[in-house]
Tab-separated table of C-alpha atoms in Angstrom:
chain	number	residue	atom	x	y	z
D	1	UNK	CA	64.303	-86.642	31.824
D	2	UNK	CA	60.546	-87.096	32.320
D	3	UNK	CA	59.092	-91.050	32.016
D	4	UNK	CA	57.802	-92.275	28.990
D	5	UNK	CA	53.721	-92.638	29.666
D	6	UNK	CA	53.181	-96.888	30.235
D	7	UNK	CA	51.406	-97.490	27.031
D	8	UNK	CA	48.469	-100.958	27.449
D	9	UNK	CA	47.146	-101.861	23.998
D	10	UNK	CA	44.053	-103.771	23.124
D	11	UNK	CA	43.796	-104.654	19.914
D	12	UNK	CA	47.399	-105.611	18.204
D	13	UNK	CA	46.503	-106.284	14.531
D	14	UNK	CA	47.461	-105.858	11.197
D	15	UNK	CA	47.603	-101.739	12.329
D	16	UNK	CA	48.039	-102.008	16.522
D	17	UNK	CA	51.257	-104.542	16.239
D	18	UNK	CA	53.600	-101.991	14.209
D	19	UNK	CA	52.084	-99.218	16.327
D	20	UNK	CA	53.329	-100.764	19.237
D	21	UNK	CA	56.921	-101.645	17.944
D	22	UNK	CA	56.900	-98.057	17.754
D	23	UNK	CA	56.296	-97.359	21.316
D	24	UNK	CA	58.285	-99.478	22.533
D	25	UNK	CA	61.207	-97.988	19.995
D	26	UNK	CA	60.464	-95.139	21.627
D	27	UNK	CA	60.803	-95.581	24.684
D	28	UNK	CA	57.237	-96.577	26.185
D	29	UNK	CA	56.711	-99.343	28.137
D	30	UNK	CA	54.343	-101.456	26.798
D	31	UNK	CA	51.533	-103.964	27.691
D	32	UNK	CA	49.422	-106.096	25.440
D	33	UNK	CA	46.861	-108.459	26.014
D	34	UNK	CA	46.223	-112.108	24.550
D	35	UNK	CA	43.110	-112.165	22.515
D	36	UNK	CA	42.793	-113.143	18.857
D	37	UNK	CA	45.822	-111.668	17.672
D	38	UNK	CA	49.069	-113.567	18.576
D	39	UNK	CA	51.763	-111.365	20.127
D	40	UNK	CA	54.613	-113.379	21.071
D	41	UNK	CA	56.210	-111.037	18.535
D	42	UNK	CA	55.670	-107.897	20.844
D	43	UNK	CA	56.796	-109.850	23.575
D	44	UNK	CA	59.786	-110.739	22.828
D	45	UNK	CA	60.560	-107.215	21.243
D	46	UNK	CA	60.012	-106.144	25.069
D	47	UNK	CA	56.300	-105.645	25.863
D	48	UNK	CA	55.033	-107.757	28.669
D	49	UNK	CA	51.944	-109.843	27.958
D	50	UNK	CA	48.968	-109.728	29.871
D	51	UNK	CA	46.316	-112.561	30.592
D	52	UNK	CA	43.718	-110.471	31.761
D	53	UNK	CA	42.387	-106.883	31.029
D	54	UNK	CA	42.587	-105.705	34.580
D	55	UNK	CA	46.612	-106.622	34.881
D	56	UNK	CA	46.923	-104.502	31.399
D	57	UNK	CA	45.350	-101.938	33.279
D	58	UNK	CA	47.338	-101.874	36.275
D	59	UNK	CA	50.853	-101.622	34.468
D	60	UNK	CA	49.174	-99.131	32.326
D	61	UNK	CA	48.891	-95.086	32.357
D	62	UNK	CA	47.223	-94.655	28.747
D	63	UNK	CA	45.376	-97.149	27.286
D	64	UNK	CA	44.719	-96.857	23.663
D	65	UNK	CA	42.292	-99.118	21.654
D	66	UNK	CA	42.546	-100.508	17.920
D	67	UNK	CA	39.890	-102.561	17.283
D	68	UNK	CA	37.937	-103.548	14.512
D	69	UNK	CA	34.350	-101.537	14.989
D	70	UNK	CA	32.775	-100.152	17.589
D	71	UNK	CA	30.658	-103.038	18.633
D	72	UNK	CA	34.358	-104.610	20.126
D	73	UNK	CA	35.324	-100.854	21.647
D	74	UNK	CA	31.997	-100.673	23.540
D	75	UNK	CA	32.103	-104.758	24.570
D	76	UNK	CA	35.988	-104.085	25.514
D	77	UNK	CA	34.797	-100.048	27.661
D	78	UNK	CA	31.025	-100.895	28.948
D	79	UNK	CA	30.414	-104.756	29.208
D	80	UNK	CA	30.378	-107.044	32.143
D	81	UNK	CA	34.088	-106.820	33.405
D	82	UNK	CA	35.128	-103.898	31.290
D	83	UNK	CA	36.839	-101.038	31.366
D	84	UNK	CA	34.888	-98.887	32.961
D	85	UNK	CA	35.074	-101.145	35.680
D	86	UNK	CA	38.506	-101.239	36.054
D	87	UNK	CA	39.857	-97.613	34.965
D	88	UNK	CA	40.737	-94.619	37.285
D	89	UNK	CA	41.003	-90.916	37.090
D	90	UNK	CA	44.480	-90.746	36.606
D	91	UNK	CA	44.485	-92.654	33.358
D	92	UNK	CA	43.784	-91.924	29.766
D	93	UNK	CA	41.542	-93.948	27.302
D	94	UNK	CA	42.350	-93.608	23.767
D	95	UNK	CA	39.588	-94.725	20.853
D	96	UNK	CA	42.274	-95.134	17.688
D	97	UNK	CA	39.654	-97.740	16.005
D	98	UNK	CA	37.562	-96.254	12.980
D	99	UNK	CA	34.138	-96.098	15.599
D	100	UNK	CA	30.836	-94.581	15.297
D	101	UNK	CA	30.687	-90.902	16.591
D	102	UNK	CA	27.454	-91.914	18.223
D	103	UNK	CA	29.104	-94.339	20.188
D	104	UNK	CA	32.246	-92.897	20.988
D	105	UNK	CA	29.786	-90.179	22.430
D	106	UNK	CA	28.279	-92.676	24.375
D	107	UNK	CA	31.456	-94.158	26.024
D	108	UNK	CA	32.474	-90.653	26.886
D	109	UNK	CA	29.487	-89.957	28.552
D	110	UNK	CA	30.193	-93.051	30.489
D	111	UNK	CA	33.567	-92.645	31.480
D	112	UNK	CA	32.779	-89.024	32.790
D	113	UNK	CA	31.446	-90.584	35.760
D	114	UNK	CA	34.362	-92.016	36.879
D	115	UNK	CA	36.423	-89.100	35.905
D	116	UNK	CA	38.437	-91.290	33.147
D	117	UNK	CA	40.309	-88.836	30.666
D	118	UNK	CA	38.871	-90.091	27.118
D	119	UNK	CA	39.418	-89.103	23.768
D	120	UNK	CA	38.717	-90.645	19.997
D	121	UNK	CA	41.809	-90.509	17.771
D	122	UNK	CA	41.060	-92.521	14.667
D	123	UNK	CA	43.965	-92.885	12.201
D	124	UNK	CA	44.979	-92.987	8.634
D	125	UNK	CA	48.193	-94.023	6.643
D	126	UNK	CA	47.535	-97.900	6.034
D	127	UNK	CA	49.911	-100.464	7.062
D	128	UNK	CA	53.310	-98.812	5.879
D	129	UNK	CA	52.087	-95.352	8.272
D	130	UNK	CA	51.809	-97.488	11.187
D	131	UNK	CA	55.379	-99.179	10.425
D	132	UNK	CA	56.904	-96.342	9.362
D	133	UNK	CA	55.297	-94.325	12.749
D	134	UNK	CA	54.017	-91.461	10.326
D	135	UNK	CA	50.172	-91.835	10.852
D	136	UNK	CA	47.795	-88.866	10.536
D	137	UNK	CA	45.695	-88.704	13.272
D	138	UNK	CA	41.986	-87.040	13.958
D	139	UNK	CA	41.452	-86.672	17.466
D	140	UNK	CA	38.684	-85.191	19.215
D	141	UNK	CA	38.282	-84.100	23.124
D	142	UNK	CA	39.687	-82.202	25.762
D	143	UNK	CA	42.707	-79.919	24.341
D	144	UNK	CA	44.660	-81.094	27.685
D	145	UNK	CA	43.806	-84.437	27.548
D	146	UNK	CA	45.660	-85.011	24.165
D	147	UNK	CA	48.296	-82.770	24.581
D	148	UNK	CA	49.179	-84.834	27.931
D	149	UNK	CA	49.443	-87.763	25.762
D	150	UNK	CA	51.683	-86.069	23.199
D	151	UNK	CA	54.488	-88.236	23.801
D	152	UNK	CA	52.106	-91.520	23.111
D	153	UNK	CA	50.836	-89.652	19.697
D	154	UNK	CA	53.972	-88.700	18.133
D	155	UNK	CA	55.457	-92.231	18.294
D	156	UNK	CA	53.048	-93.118	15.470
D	157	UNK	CA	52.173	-90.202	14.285
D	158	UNK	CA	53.646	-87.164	12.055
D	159	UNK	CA	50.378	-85.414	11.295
D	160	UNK	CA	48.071	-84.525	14.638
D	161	UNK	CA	44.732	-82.625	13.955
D	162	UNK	CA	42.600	-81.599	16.935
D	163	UNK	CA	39.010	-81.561	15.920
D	164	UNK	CA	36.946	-80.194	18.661
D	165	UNK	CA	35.074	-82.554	21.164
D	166	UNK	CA	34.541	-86.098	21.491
D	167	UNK	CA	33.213	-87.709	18.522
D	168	UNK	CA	34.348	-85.312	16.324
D	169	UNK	CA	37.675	-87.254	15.305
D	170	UNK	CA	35.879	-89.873	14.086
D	171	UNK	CA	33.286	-88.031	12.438
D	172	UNK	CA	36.412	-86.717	10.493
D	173	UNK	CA	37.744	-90.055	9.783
D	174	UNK	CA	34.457	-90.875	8.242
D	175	UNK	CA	34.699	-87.982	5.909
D	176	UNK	CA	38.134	-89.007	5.401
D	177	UNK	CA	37.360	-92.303	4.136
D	178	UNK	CA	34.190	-91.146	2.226
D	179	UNK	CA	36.626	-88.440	0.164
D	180	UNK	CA	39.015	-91.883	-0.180
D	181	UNK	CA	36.416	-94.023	-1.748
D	182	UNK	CA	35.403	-91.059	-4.381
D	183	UNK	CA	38.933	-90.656	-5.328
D	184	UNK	CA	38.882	-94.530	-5.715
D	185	UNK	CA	35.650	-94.511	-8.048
D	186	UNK	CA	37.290	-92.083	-9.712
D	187	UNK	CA	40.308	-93.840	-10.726
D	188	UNK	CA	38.325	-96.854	-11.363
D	189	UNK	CA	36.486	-94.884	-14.588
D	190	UNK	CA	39.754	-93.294	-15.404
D	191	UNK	CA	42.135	-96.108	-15.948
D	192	UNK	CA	39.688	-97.802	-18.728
D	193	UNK	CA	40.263	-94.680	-20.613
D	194	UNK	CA	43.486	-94.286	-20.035
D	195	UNK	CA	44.272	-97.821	-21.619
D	196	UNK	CA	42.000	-97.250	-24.536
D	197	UNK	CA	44.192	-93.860	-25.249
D	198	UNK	CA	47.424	-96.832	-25.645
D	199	UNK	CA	48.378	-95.803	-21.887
D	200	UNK	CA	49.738	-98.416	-19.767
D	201	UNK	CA	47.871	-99.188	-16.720
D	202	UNK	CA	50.879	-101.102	-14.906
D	203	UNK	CA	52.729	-96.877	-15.024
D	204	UNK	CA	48.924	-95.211	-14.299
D	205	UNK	CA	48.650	-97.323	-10.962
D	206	UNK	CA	52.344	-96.285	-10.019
D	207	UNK	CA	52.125	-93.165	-10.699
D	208	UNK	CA	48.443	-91.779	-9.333
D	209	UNK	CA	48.303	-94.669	-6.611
């Protein structure tokens, strides 16, 4: 039986910390690192927890980040120290954060020089997805690059979508969200009405929510 891919996550919040009970249910081993989001939890569930971002790195073959915005993905890829500095061909580098297609471009670009196998792969499903390990995911890049990662990907995921080349995962997050919000101003103007027609809103939230 082939080896689980040794998954290193940055960024183990309110979405990375189920994600990675996942992999490690699954099978992966797992490495986080100490930041501003505790993880004794993870370790203790198995992952082993890392002091600096170059020991993640080195007990790591995909690394996948879940941050807030892109101004922590490109501090945490291209500043002093960072991963650029540190990563090698043979490794993958995952964008799952909701990032700017701009600068996901620009990372790529980066990490092309030293041959690092990149792809964005933003996410949707809230909190219970991310528990539950049934996340829909847009991913853009390299066909082979993501498919070599399937085994990462389907621990969180049920839905994959390959949208063409870098960037263009998270330009279809954004359209994602922006079709979210509507259907949320939407509902907003409907449930007034609804009430005023004797409806009750606590059974209109359950049952279009």
């Amino acid at each position: 039986m082939k080896n689980k891919k040794r998954v290193g996550l940055i960024g183990s919040g309110l979405m990375g910390k189920p994600m990675a009970m996942n992999w490690l249910k699954n099978g992966h081993p797992l490495s986080v690192i100490s930041h501003k989001n505790p993880v004794s939890d993870l370790g203790k569930a198995g992952a082993k927890v890392c002091t600096t971002m170059k020991e993640l790195v080195g007990n790591s073959d995909v690394i996948v980040l879940m941050l807030p915005t892109s101004r922590e993905v490109e501090s945490v890829c291209l500043g002093t120290d960072g991963l650029l500095s540190i990563l090698n061909p043979r490794q993958f580098l995952i964008d799952m954060t909701t990032s700017d297609p701009k600068s996901t471009v620009k990372i790529s670009e980066e990490m092309k020089k030293k041959s690092v196998k990149f792809f964005d792969c933003p996410v949707t499903g809230g909190v219970k997805g991310a528990v539950d390990g049934t996340l829909t995911l847009f991913i853009g890049g390299e066909t082979q690059y993501y498919e070599e990662c399937e085994d990462v990907l389907s621990a969180v995921s049920k839905v994959r979508t390959h949208f063409g080349s870098v960037g263009q995962g998270h330009m279809a997050k954004i359209i994602n969200n922006f079709v979210c919000i509507g259907n949320l101003a939407v509902f907003c103007e409907a449930l007034p009405l609804a009430i005023k027609m004797g409806l009750e809103s606590k059974d209109m939230v359950e049952t279009l929510i």
